[in-house]
Coordinates of C-alpha atoms and ligand atoms in Angstrom, one line a residue:
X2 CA -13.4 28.9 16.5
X3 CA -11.6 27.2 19.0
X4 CA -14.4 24.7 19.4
X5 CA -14.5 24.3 15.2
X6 CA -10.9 23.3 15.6
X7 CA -11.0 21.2 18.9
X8 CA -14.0 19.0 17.2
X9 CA -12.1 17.3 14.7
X10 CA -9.0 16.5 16.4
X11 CA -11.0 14.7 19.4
X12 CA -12.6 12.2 16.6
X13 CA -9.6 11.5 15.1
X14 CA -7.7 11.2 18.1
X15 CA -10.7 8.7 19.0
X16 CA -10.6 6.7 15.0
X17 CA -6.3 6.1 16.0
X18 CA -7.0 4.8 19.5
X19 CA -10.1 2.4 18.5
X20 CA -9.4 0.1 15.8
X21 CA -11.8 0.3 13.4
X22 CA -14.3 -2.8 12.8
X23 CA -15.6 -4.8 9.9
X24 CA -14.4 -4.6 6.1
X25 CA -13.1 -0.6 5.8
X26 CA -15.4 1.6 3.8
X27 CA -12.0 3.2 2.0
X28 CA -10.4 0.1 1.2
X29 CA -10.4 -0.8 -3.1
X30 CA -14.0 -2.1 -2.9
X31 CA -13.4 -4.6 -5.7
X32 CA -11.2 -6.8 -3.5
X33 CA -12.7 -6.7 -0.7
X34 CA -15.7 -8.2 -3.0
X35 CA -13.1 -11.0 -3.4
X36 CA -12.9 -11.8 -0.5
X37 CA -16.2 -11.6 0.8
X38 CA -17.3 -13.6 -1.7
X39 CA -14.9 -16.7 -0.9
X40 CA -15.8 -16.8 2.5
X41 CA -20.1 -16.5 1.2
X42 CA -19.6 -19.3 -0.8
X43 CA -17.7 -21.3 2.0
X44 CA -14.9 -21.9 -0.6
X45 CA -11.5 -20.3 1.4
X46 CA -8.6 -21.1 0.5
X47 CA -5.6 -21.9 2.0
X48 CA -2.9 -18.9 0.9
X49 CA -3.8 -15.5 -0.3
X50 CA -1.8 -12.8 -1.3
X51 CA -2.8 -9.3 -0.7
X52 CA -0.8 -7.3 -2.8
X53 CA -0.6 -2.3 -3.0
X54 CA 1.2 0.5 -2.3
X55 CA 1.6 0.7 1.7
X56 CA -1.6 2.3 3.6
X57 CA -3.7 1.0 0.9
X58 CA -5.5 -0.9 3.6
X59 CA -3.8 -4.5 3.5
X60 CA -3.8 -5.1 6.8
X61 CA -7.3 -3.7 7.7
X62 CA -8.7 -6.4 4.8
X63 CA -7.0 -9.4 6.4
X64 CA -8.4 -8.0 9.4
X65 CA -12.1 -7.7 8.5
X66 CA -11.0 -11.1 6.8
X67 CA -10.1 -13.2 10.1
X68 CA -13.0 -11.5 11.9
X69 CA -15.8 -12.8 9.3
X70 CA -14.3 -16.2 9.2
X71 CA -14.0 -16.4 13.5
X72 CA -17.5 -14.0 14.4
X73 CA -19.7 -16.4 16.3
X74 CA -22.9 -14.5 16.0
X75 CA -25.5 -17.3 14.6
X76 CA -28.3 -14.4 13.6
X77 CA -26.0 -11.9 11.4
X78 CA -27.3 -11.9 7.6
X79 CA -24.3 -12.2 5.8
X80 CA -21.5 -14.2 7.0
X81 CA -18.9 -12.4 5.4
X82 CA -19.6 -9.3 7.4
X83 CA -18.7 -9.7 11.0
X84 CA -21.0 -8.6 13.8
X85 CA -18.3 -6.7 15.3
X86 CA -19.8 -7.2 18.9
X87 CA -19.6 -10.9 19.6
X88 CA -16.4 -12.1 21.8
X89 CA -14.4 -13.7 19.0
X90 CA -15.0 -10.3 17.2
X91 CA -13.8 -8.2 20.2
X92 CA -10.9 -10.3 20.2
X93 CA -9.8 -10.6 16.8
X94 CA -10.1 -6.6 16.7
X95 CA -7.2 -7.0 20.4
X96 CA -5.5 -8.7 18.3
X97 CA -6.1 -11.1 21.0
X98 CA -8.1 -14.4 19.2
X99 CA -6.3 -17.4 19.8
X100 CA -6.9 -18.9 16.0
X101 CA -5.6 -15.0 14.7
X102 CA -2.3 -14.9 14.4
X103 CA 0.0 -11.8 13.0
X104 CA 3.7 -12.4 11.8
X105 CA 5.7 -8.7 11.0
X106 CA 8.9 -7.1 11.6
X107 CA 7.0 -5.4 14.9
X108 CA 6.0 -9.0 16.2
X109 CA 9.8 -10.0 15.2
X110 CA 11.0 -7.6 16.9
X111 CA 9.0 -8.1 20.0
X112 CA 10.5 -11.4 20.5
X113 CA 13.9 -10.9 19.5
X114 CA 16.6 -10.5 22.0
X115 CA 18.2 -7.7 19.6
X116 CA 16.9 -3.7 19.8
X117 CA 15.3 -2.7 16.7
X118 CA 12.6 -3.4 14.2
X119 CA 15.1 -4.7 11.6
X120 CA 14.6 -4.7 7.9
X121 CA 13.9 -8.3 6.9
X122 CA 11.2 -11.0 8.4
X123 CA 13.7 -14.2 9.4
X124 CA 13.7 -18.1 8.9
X125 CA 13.0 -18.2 12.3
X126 CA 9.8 -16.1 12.2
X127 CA 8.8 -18.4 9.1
X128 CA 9.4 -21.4 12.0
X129 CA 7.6 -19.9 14.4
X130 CA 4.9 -19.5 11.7
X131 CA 5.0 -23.2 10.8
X132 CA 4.5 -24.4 14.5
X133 CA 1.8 -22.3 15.2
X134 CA 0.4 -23.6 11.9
X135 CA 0.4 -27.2 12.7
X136 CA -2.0 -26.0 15.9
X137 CA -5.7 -26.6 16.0
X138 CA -8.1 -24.3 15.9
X139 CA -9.3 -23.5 19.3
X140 CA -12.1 -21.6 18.9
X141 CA -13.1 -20.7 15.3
X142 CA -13.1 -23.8 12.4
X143 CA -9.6 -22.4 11.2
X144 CA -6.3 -20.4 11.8
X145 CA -5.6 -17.1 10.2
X146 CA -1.8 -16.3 10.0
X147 CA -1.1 -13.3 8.9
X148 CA 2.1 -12.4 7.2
X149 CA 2.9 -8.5 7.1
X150 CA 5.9 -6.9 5.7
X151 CA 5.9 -10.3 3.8
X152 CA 7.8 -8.6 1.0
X153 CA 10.5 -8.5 3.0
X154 CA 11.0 -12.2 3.7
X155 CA 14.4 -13.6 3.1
X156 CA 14.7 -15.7 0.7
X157 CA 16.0 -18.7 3.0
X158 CA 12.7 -17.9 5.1
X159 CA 10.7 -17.8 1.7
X160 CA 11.9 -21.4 0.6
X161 CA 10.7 -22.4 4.2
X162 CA 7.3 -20.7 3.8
X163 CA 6.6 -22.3 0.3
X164 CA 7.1 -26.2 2.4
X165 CA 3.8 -25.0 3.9
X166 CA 2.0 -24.0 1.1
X167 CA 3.2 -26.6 -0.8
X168 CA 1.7 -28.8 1.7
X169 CA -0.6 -26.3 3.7
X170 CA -2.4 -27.8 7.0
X171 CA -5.8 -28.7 6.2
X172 CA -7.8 -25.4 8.3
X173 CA -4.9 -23.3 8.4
X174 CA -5.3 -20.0 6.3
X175 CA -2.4 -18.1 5.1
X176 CA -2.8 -14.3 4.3
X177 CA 0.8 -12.2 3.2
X178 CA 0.5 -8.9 2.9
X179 CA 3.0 -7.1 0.6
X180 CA 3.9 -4.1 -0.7
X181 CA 5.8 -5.3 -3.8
X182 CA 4.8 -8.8 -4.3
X183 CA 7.7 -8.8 -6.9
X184 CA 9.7 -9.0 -4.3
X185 CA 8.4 -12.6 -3.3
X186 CA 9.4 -16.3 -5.1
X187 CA 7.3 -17.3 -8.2
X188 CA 6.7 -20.4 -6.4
X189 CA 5.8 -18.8 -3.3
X190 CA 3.4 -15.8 -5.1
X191 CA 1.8 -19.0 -7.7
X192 CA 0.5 -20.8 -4.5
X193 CA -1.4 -17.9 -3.2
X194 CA -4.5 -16.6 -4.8
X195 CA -3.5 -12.6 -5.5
X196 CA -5.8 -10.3 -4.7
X197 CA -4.6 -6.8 -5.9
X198 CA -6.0 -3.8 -3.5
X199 CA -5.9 -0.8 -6.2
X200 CA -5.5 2.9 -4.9
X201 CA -9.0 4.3 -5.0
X202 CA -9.8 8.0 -6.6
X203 CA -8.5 10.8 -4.6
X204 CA -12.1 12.2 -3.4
X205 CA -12.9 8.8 -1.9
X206 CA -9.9 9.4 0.2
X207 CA -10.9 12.8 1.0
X208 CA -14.6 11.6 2.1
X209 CA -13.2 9.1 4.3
X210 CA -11.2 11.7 5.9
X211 CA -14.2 13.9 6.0
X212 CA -16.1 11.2 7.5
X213 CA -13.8 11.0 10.3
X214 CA -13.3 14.9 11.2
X215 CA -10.2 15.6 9.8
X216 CA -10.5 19.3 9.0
X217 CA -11.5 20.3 5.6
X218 CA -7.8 22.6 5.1
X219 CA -5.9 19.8 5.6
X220 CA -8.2 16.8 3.9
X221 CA -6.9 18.4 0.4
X222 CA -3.4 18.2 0.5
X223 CA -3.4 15.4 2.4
X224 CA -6.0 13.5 -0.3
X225 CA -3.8 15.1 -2.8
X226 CA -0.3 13.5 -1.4
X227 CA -2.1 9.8 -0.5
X228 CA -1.7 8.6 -4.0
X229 CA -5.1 6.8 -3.1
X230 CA -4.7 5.1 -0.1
X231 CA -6.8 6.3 2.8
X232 CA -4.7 3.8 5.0
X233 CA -2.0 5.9 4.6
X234 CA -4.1 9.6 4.5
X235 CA -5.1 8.7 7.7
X236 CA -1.7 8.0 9.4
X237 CA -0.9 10.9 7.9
X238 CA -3.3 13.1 9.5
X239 CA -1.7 12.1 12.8
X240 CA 2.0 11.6 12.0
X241 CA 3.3 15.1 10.4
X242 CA 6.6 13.2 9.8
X243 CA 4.8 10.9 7.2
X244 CA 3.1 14.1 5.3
X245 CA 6.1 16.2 5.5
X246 CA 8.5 13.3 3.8
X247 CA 5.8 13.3 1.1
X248 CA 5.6 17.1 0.7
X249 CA 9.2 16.9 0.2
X250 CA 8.8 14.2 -2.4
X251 CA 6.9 16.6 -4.2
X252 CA 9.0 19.3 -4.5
X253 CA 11.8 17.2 -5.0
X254 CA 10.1 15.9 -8.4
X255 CA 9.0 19.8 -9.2
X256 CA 12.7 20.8 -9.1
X257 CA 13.6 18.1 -11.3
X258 CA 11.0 18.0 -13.6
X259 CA 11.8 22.1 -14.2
X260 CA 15.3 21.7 -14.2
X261 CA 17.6 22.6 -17.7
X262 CA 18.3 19.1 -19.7
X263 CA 22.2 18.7 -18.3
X264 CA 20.6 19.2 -14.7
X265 CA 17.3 16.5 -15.2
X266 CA 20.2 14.0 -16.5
X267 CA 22.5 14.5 -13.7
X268 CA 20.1 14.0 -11.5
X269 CA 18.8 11.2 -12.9
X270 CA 22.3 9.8 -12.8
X271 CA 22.2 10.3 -8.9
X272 CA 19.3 8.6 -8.2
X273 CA 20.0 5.5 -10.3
X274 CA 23.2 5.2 -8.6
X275 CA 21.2 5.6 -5.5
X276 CA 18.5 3.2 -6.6
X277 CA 20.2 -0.4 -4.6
X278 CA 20.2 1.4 -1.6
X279 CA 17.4 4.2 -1.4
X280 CA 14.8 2.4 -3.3
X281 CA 11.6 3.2 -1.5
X282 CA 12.6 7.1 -1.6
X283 CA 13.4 7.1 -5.3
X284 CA 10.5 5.3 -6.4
X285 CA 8.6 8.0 -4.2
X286 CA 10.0 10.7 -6.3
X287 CA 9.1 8.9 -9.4
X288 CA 5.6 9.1 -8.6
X289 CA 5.3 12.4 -7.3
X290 CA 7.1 13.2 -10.7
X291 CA 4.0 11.8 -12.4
X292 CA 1.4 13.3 -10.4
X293 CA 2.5 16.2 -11.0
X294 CA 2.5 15.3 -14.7
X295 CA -0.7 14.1 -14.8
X296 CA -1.8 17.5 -13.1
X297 CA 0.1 19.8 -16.0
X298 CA -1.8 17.3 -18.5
X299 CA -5.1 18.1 -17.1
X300 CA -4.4 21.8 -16.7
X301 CA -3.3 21.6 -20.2
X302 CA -6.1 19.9 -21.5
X303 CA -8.7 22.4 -19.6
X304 CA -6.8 25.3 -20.8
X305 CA -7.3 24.1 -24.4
X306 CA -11.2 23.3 -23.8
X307 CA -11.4 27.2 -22.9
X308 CA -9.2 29.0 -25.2
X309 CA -8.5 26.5 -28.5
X310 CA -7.0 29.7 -30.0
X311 CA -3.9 29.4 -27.0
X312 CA -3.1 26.3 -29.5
X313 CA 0.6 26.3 -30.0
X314 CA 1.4 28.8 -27.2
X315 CA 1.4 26.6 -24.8
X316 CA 2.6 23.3 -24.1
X317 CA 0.0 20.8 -25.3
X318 CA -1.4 17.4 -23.5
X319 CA 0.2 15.3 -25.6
X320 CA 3.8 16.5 -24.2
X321 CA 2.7 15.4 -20.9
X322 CA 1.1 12.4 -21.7
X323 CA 4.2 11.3 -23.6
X324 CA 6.3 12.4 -20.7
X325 CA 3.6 9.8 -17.9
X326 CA 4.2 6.8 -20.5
X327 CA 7.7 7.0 -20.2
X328 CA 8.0 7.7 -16.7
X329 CA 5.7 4.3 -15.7
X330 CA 7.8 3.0 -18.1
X331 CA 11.0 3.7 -15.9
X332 CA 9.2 2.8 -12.7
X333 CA 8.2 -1.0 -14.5
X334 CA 11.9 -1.2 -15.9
X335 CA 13.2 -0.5 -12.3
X336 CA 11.1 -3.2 -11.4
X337 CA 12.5 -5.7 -14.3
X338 CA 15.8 -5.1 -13.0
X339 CA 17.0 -3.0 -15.7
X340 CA 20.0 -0.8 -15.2
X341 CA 18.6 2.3 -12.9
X342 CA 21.0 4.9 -14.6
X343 CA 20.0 3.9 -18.4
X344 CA 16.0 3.7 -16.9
X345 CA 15.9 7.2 -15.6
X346 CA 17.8 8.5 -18.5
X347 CA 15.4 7.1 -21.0
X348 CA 12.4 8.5 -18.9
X349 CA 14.0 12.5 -18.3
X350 CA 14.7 12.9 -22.4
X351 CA 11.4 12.2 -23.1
X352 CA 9.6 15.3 -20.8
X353 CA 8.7 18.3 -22.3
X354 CA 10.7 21.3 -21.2
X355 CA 9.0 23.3 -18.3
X356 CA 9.2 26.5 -16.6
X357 CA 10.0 26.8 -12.5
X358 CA 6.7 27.8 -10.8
X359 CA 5.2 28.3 -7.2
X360 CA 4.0 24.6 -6.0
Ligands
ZN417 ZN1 -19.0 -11.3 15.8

């Protein structure tokens, strides 16, 4: 017993120490077909903009990215896979390649004289970005510059980002990672090529926890709570905090889905009033509120496959499936800068009354 349970937390102690190499096997396979493909073809361009929810595995893609494009290994097969043993690869991975650069609020942070990670990347990151920009490559045939956190960009340090890709350097790639690319200039988004990383299906998360020894208990809630990215299932396995604040989500969104009508809308009040300041948390709630929608629907749907007869006792899919349309409705409308109070208040009179039960 003590040896079942010793097993899987040495691998995964291992997976958070050691980077992992090449393109990610739990990353939205689609885009990382994107990319591949560009750098196949020899046709990379000069800005991109990977875009999904944090831990989808932005940051592992530019990664796998850099390393293709810098790998020096003349006998690999495909150059858009990296070799993952050469030099340039070992360093890339160190975060230690001298044509691989990373810009975030941890690097900002680094070299600012100030404590503190902050909560916004500055003009002056953007200028340290430019310089290191007009560089030559030293070793690889271009520059990689990374921009995490790019969502977060000022808008004085997003005016002096689009000079550069208005007029980028001629082997200088550009990769910004955001969470919500809304966030980000319409001039600044329409000179990168977008490359949306979608969540990916729930047991894909749980094989790549599998895969990596995190013990089957766990893998279930934790695949449950990832809202399909694997980036952030597997911080999670090692950072309680990170699955406790989304445990908390949940049961936050199964109180007020199962509150009385008076209760939903007062709540709902609270949270749009909240919205400026706490948005991250309140769009958390929102989609733990639809999971657990989505969940009722199924159960709902499964319980009329079985017994047809239950018809009319219980609440039927329909309810629920109303109830998910107008809850991404509210998160889109939060999005479109629509007043937060009349958006939540719009999405809680359209769900279907429930009952409190164990969660
Ligand atoms: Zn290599």
């Amino acid at each position: 017993m003590g040896v079942a349970k010793r097993a899987p937390k040495s691998a995964n102690s291992e997976t958070a120490a050691v980077p992992e190499t090449g393109w990610p096997d739990w990353v939205d396979p689609a885009a990382a077909s994107r990319l591949q493909e560009v750098i196949r073809d020899g046709r990379i361009g000069h800005a991109y903009l990977l875009s999904g929810p944090k831990g989808v595995g932005k940051a592992a893609m530019a990664r796998a990215f850099a390393q293709s494009i810098c790998c020096t290994n003349m006998e690999r097969p495909d150059r858009s896979v990296p070799c993952d043993s050469c030099r340039a690869c070992r360093n890339v991975l160190r975060g230690a390649h001298p044509d691989v650069e990373t810009f975030s609020l941890d690097t900002q942070a680094m070299l600012a004289d100030k404590p503190g990670r902050g909560s916004s990347l500055t003009i002056d990151t953007v200028r340290r970005l430019r310089s290191s920009g007009a560089m030559f490559p030293l070793e690889s045939d271009r520059r990689i510059l990374i921009v995490d956190d790019a969502e977060t960009l000022l808008q004085p340090a997003q005016q002096a980002l689009l000079k550069t890709l208005e007029e980028p350097p001629k082997s200088v790639t550009l990769m910004l990672l955001a969470d919500e690319p809304e966030a980000l200039l319409e001039t600044v988004r329409s000179r990168c090529r977008e490359v949306r990383l979608r969540p990916i299906p729930q047991a894909a998360v749980a094989q790549a926890l599998l895969r990596r020894g995190v013990a089957g208990t766990l893998t279930t809630e934790v695949a449950t709570l990832s809202r399909g990215c694997a980036g952030w299932a597997l911080a999670a396995d090692s950072d309680k905090k990170l699955l406790q604040a989304r445990r908390d989500e949940r049961a936050s969104a199964a109180r007020w889905l199962t509150s009385p009508p008076y209760e939903r809308l007062v709540t709902a009040f609270t949270l749009g009033d909240q919205f400026g300041k706490r948005r991250s948390e309140v769009v958390g709630v929102l989609q733990a509120v639809i999971e657990l929608l989505r969940e009722e629907m199924i159960a709902a749907a499964r319980a009329m496959e079985q017994e047809p007869e239950s018809a009319g006792r219980s609440m039927p899919a329909q309810s629920f499936s109303r109830a998910i349309i107008s809850s991404l409705q509210c998160l889109s409308d939060l999005d479109t800068n629509v007043r937060p109070r009349l958006a939540l208040e719009a999405m809680v009179v359209a769900w279907p009354n429930l009952e409190p039960k164990d969660r």
